């Protein structure tokens, strides 16, 4: 299945340039959110999971923020979209 | 009285008189301070018979319960009848001016009447002096502040208007401590209409007593530690609010070309680009452990200013945006309303309504139009009245004017978060992105788990979601009464602890939401008395038309449906009035409609 990825979080700028933040990954059926994160780390050659477990970066799965620690083993489906953002308030 | 001196000065500019108003403890218990207290104090002084820019129309500068006493409390509130919306107007600003008021031995100042000639007030430790401002009239804000500091005391803190307020531009702001602004709802024009150029305050008396000083200190220290260990602190300090540009863009929250396009070069106007291109200096408010303010080339830059004067006008040149923001700060213009009105003119040119009008992306035209707005020349004179009024003058369908109740829509697209759409239509001051800033819940930046307000699908319009919005909106109301910074680094639990220590009684997050509900309803009652109807609580089509591309994914909020549910939850009847039972429950019977 194909998953759309948007690595927008500010913390990721040193592992991926802004203009390269959007791409697709191919995963086996039944793959989980955690599988997607590991596949991304492989692709970009940098570690990002610790930002999610600490909560500094939030993961939006199809328009809903998920709690990574609680939902990382949830299965994804074809055409799911994962957006990684820095959660900010104010402004 | 704990947390307050218990007195507000009422200054009449017509006869240069000053009288002291005693603030009763009961009022603080019910409305806390800041904007809530302002609504209660001005309730009987504002009416539909008193036009906002008339001599009798009051304007008040108020401090909050937390001012100077807790972290993130270097703020003050300005309230009155908005000349832009003709309804309740309020705006808060950071810096040091609020703490100076509180330290001068008073809790606030209410100003009525019109001075015969331009004046400024110098309030030194509670004593008011009326000073000639003839030489200051026409001067920009930083020069005004500099001169007043020379004439009075260099330690005095100054809030003033620029030429925009003098020329009664309907969205003129009030600037303090250079480039901090009470931006929204045009209260700078209220000052201008009174020939009041500035207020300078010297506060050396000190802060009021609190009930439990020991606990207050303990909570203060705890919060500082919590903030210091929060990784978000470093990001705020480094990028300020500008870091939201690229994050908001992804979700379709950051608008462009007068809310008509969802795809644009956001990175060009991002915090990252700003840091790369310029030397940035940090600047904070009193009692702030974060210091999020950023000065670039001497100009205070924020997400709202960069987006409204940049992407909304199709301008992506940071140099031009800096010039435009600097001009707004110096002339005393609200950056949001300015950007939206100029972008509206650009949109009308594109639509062929304005022949030879200004075009999207034309930075020179942006600057020239801002100058003409302040001088009230040509097209600028029409735009100086705000987007709603300009649409009427141009004979354009009001659905094209990006405002709610007359206040221009800020830089959070209501098609990116369903609850921001509901917030815009129900907020007491019109399209307000702060009460509530629900997008911060849905991106998990500042949920309020203490009150069950948690992130869910950002397009959800269900009753459960609307219930959470109502709670959040009520809680955030109180932020403007404590007068706290809107950054999410202070939680409602922290606020409850500080509140309890200051007054010496136990206050819970639920109590805070209840106070907010009361305050919200009081402001709604003021608006009803000023002529607001249910029909005014709507979102114009320009921000409901689905966008084909970008992060809003074609979503269009169903505001009518959400509003029905919202009214039911809030205890509001079909006309938009609070029910009798609700008024009794909120102990608002003393305020008649
Ligand atoms: S975080 Fe920024 S706006 Fe808030 S109090 Fe600190 S400097 Fe002021």
XYZ file of C-alpha atoms and ligand atoms in Angstrom, chain B residues 72 75 180 283-285 288 290-293 485 487, ligand 1:
21
model
C 3.235 35.253 31.343
C -0.246 42.190 29.566
C 3.513 45.725 21.039
C 12.354 40.657 22.942
C 9.883 39.686 25.609
C 7.131 40.887 27.910
C 8.108 36.033 30.715
C 10.165 32.375 27.114
C 10.814 35.689 25.316
C 9.159 34.843 22.011
C 9.202 38.310 20.420
C -0.246 35.290 27.271
C 0.946 30.708 24.384
S 5.719 34.203 25.264
Fe 5.972 35.992 23.977
S 3.944 37.051 23.975
Fe 3.970 35.546 25.643
S 4.561 36.716 27.447
Fe 6.439 35.832 26.560
S 7.295 37.353 25.144
Fe 5.165 37.951 25.637
